[in-house]
Amino acid sequence: MTRPGRVTQQRRRTAKRHPRRDYRDDNLPGPLFPYHPEFTIDLSQAKISEEEKEALTDLLNEFSDTFSKNSYDLGSSKTDPVHIQTSTEVPVKGRPYRVPVKYQAQ
């Protein structure tokens, strides 16, 4: 007999999975927007010249791999952490460390 609240192996295998909670690769829903090699952006409301619109469209198409295609292709950043230079390299507050007795005389 199982304790209340525990799911047996058989029930776990046969339980129907919630469609929104099963995010294995083979069960991912289709893309929210179909992938197109070129962006389809409406720049008609932009207050820029035609040359600037063309340059912007070219830039967006050139770097299209940096934009998310749907909500499931977001990942983590692979960049190194940024070191922020401060006015002093000395820490504002530091915890004193214990020095072994044989090194205290030095």
PDB file of C-alpha atoms in Angstrom:
ATOM      1  CA  MET A   1       0.000   0.000   0.000  1.00  0.00           C
ATOM      2  CA  THR A   2       1.330   3.416  -0.908  1.00  0.00           C
ATOM      3  CA  ARG A   3       1.231   6.478   1.233  1.00  0.00           C
ATOM      4  CA  PRO A   4      -1.303   9.174   0.358  1.00  0.00           C
ATOM      5  CA  GLY A   5       0.079  11.737  -2.028  1.00  0.00           C
ATOM      6  CA  ARG A   6       2.590   9.394  -3.643  1.00  0.00           C
ATOM      7  CA  VAL A   7       2.228   8.439  -7.280  1.00  0.00           C
ATOM      8  CA  THR A   8       3.054   4.864  -8.167  1.00  0.00           C
ATOM      9  CA  GLN A   9       5.314   4.075 -11.106  1.00  0.00           C
ATOM     10  CA  GLN A  10       2.392   2.679 -13.088  1.00  0.00           C
ATOM     11  CA  ARG A  11       0.238   5.762 -12.527  1.00  0.00           C
ATOM     12  CA  ARG A  12       3.160   8.006 -13.397  1.00  0.00           C
ATOM     13  CA  ARG A  13       3.671   6.208 -16.716  1.00  0.00           C
ATOM     14  CA  THR A  14       0.032   6.177 -17.686  1.00  0.00           C
ATOM     15  CA  ALA A  15      -0.920   9.619 -16.412  1.00  0.00           C
ATOM     16  CA  LYS A  16      -1.931  12.006 -19.133  1.00  0.00           C
ATOM     17  CA  ARG A  17       0.535  14.808 -19.440  1.00  0.00           C
ATOM     18  CA  HIS A  18      -0.613  18.372 -19.476  1.00  0.00           C
ATOM     19  CA  PRO A  19       0.048  19.604 -23.042  1.00  0.00           C
ATOM     20  CA  ARG A  20       1.488  22.927 -21.882  1.00  0.00           C
ATOM     21  CA  ARG A  21       3.824  21.354 -19.316  1.00  0.00           C
ATOM     22  CA  ASP A  22       5.425  18.723 -21.524  1.00  0.00           C
ATOM     23  CA  TYR A  23       8.304  20.625 -23.087  1.00  0.00           C
ATOM     24  CA  ARG A  24      10.450  17.858 -24.451  1.00  0.00           C
ATOM     25  CA  ASP A  25      12.027  18.665 -27.806  1.00  0.00           C
ATOM     26  CA  ASP A  26       9.739  16.359 -29.756  1.00  0.00           C
ATOM     27  CA  ASN A  27       6.621  17.893 -28.193  1.00  0.00           C
ATOM     28  CA  LEU A  28       7.419  21.576 -28.595  1.00  0.00           C
ATOM     29  CA  PRO A  29       4.601  23.513 -30.148  1.00  0.00           C
ATOM     30  CA  GLY A  30       5.246  25.002 -33.530  1.00  0.00           C
ATOM     31  CA  PRO A  31       6.888  28.385 -33.798  1.00  0.00           C
ATOM     32  CA  LEU A  32       4.748  31.333 -32.869  1.00  0.00           C
ATOM     33  CA  PHE A  33       5.869  32.992 -36.068  1.00  0.00           C
ATOM     34  CA  PRO A  34       7.070  30.953 -39.012  1.00  0.00           C
ATOM     35  CA  TYR A  35      10.796  31.342 -39.651  1.00  0.00           C
ATOM     36  CA  HIS A  36      11.641  33.521 -42.603  1.00  0.00           C
ATOM     37  CA  PRO A  37      15.207  34.258 -43.618  1.00  0.00           C
ATOM     38  CA  GLU A  38      14.248  37.920 -43.961  1.00  0.00           C
ATOM     39  CA  PHE A  39      12.277  39.942 -41.477  1.00  0.00           C
ATOM     40  CA  THR A  40       8.928  41.355 -42.429  1.00  0.00           C
ATOM     41  CA  ILE A  41       8.871  44.618 -40.532  1.00  0.00           C
ATOM     42  CA  ASP A  42       6.496  47.433 -41.345  1.00  0.00           C
ATOM     43  CA  LEU A  43       8.623  50.572 -41.522  1.00  0.00           C
ATOM     44  CA  SER A  44       5.897  52.695 -43.103  1.00  0.00           C
ATOM     45  CA  GLN A  45       5.303  54.579 -39.831  1.00  0.00           C
ATOM     46  CA  ALA A  46       9.026  55.215 -39.247  1.00  0.00           C
ATOM     47  CA  LYS A  47      10.099  58.810 -39.719  1.00  0.00           C
ATOM     48  CA  ILE A  48      13.291  58.006 -41.601  1.00  0.00           C
ATOM     49  CA  SER A  49      14.342  58.326 -45.230  1.00  0.00           C
ATOM     50  CA  GLU A  50      14.078  55.501 -47.754  1.00  0.00           C
ATOM     51  CA  GLU A  51      17.856  55.025 -47.700  1.00  0.00           C
ATOM     52  CA  GLU A  52      17.787  54.669 -43.908  1.00  0.00           C
ATOM     53  CA  LYS A  53      14.880  52.197 -44.123  1.00  0.00           C
ATOM     54  CA  GLU A  54      16.835  50.111 -46.607  1.00  0.00           C
ATOM     55  CA  ALA A  55      19.978  50.246 -44.442  1.00  0.00           C
ATOM     56  CA  LEU A  56      17.966  49.258 -41.350  1.00  0.00           C
ATOM     57  CA  THR A  57      16.330  46.358 -43.187  1.00  0.00           C
ATOM     58  CA  ASP A  58      19.741  45.169 -44.411  1.00  0.00           C
ATOM     59  CA  LEU A  59      21.135  45.305 -40.854  1.00  0.00           C
ATOM     60  CA  LEU A  60      18.176  43.404 -39.439  1.00  0.00           C
ATOM     61  CA  ASN A  61      18.518  40.726 -42.105  1.00  0.00           C
ATOM     62  CA  GLU A  62      22.282  40.497 -41.614  1.00  0.00           C
ATOM     63  CA  PHE A  63      21.924  39.911 -37.867  1.00  0.00           C
ATOM     64  CA  SER A  64      18.658  37.967 -37.982  1.00  0.00           C
ATOM     65  CA  ASP A  65      20.208  35.051 -36.087  1.00  0.00           C
ATOM     66  CA  THR A  66      20.500  37.219 -32.956  1.00  0.00           C
ATOM     67  CA  PHE A  67      16.740  37.724 -32.645  1.00  0.00           C
ATOM     68  CA  SER A  68      14.357  35.251 -31.086  1.00  0.00           C
ATOM     69  CA  LYS A  69      12.061  33.452 -33.508  1.00  0.00           C
ATOM     70  CA  ASN A  70       9.643  32.242 -30.807  1.00  0.00           C
ATOM     71  CA  SER A  71       9.420  32.046 -27.045  1.00  0.00           C
ATOM     72  CA  TYR A  72      11.102  28.619 -26.901  1.00  0.00           C
ATOM     73  CA  ASP A  73      14.446  29.419 -28.534  1.00  0.00           C
ATOM     74  CA  LEU A  74      15.652  31.768 -25.816  1.00  0.00           C
ATOM     75  CA  GLY A  75      18.688  30.518 -23.992  1.00  0.00           C
ATOM     76  CA  SER A  76      21.442  31.658 -21.732  1.00  0.00           C
ATOM     77  CA  SER A  77      24.221  34.030 -22.612  1.00  0.00           C
ATOM     78  CA  LYS A  78      27.610  32.589 -23.488  1.00  0.00           C
ATOM     79  CA  THR A  79      29.520  35.816 -22.902  1.00  0.00           C
ATOM     80  CA  ASP A  80      32.081  36.364 -20.181  1.00  0.00           C
ATOM     81  CA  PRO A  81      31.089  38.340 -17.103  1.00  0.00           C
ATOM     82  CA  VAL A  82      31.774  42.047 -17.359  1.00  0.00           C
ATOM     83  CA  HIS A  83      34.322  43.628 -15.014  1.00  0.00           C
ATOM     84  CA  ILE A  84      33.251  47.120 -13.977  1.00  0.00           C
ATOM     85  CA  GLN A  85      36.157  49.443 -13.275  1.00  0.00           C
ATOM     86  CA  THR A  86      35.665  51.494 -10.132  1.00  0.00           C
ATOM     87  CA  SER A  87      37.547  54.566  -8.952  1.00  0.00           C
ATOM     88  CA  THR A  88      39.608  52.442  -6.561  1.00  0.00           C
ATOM     89  CA  GLU A  89      40.635  48.838  -6.758  1.00  0.00           C
ATOM     90  CA  VAL A  90      40.702  48.595  -2.960  1.00  0.00           C
ATOM     91  CA  PRO A  91      37.563  46.966  -1.565  1.00  0.00           C
ATOM     92  CA  VAL A  92      35.389  49.235   0.531  1.00  0.00           C
ATOM     93  CA  LYS A  93      35.121  46.704   3.325  1.00  0.00           C
ATOM     94  CA  GLY A  94      36.987  43.473   3.755  1.00  0.00           C
ATOM     95  CA  ARG A  95      36.805  40.794   6.385  1.00  0.00           C
ATOM     96  CA  PRO A  96      40.086  40.325   8.285  1.00  0.00           C
ATOM     97  CA  TYR A  97      41.551  36.863   7.878  1.00  0.00           C
ATOM     98  CA  ARG A  98      43.147  34.898  10.694  1.00  0.00           C
ATOM     99  CA  VAL A  99      46.894  34.565  10.415  1.00  0.00           C
ATOM    100  CA  PRO A 100      48.550  31.356  11.650  1.00  0.00           C
ATOM    101  CA  VAL A 101      50.687  31.793  14.781  1.00  0.00           C
ATOM    102  CA  LYS A 102      53.946  30.915  13.015  1.00  0.00           C
ATOM    103  CA  TYR A 103      53.388  33.785  10.517  1.00  0.00           C
ATOM    104  CA  GLN A 104      52.296  36.417  13.070  1.00  0.00           C
ATOM    105  CA  ALA A 105      55.889  37.395  13.929  1.00  0.00           C
ATOM    106  CA  GLN A 106      56.673  38.312  10.325  1.00  0.00           C
TER     107      GLN A 106
END
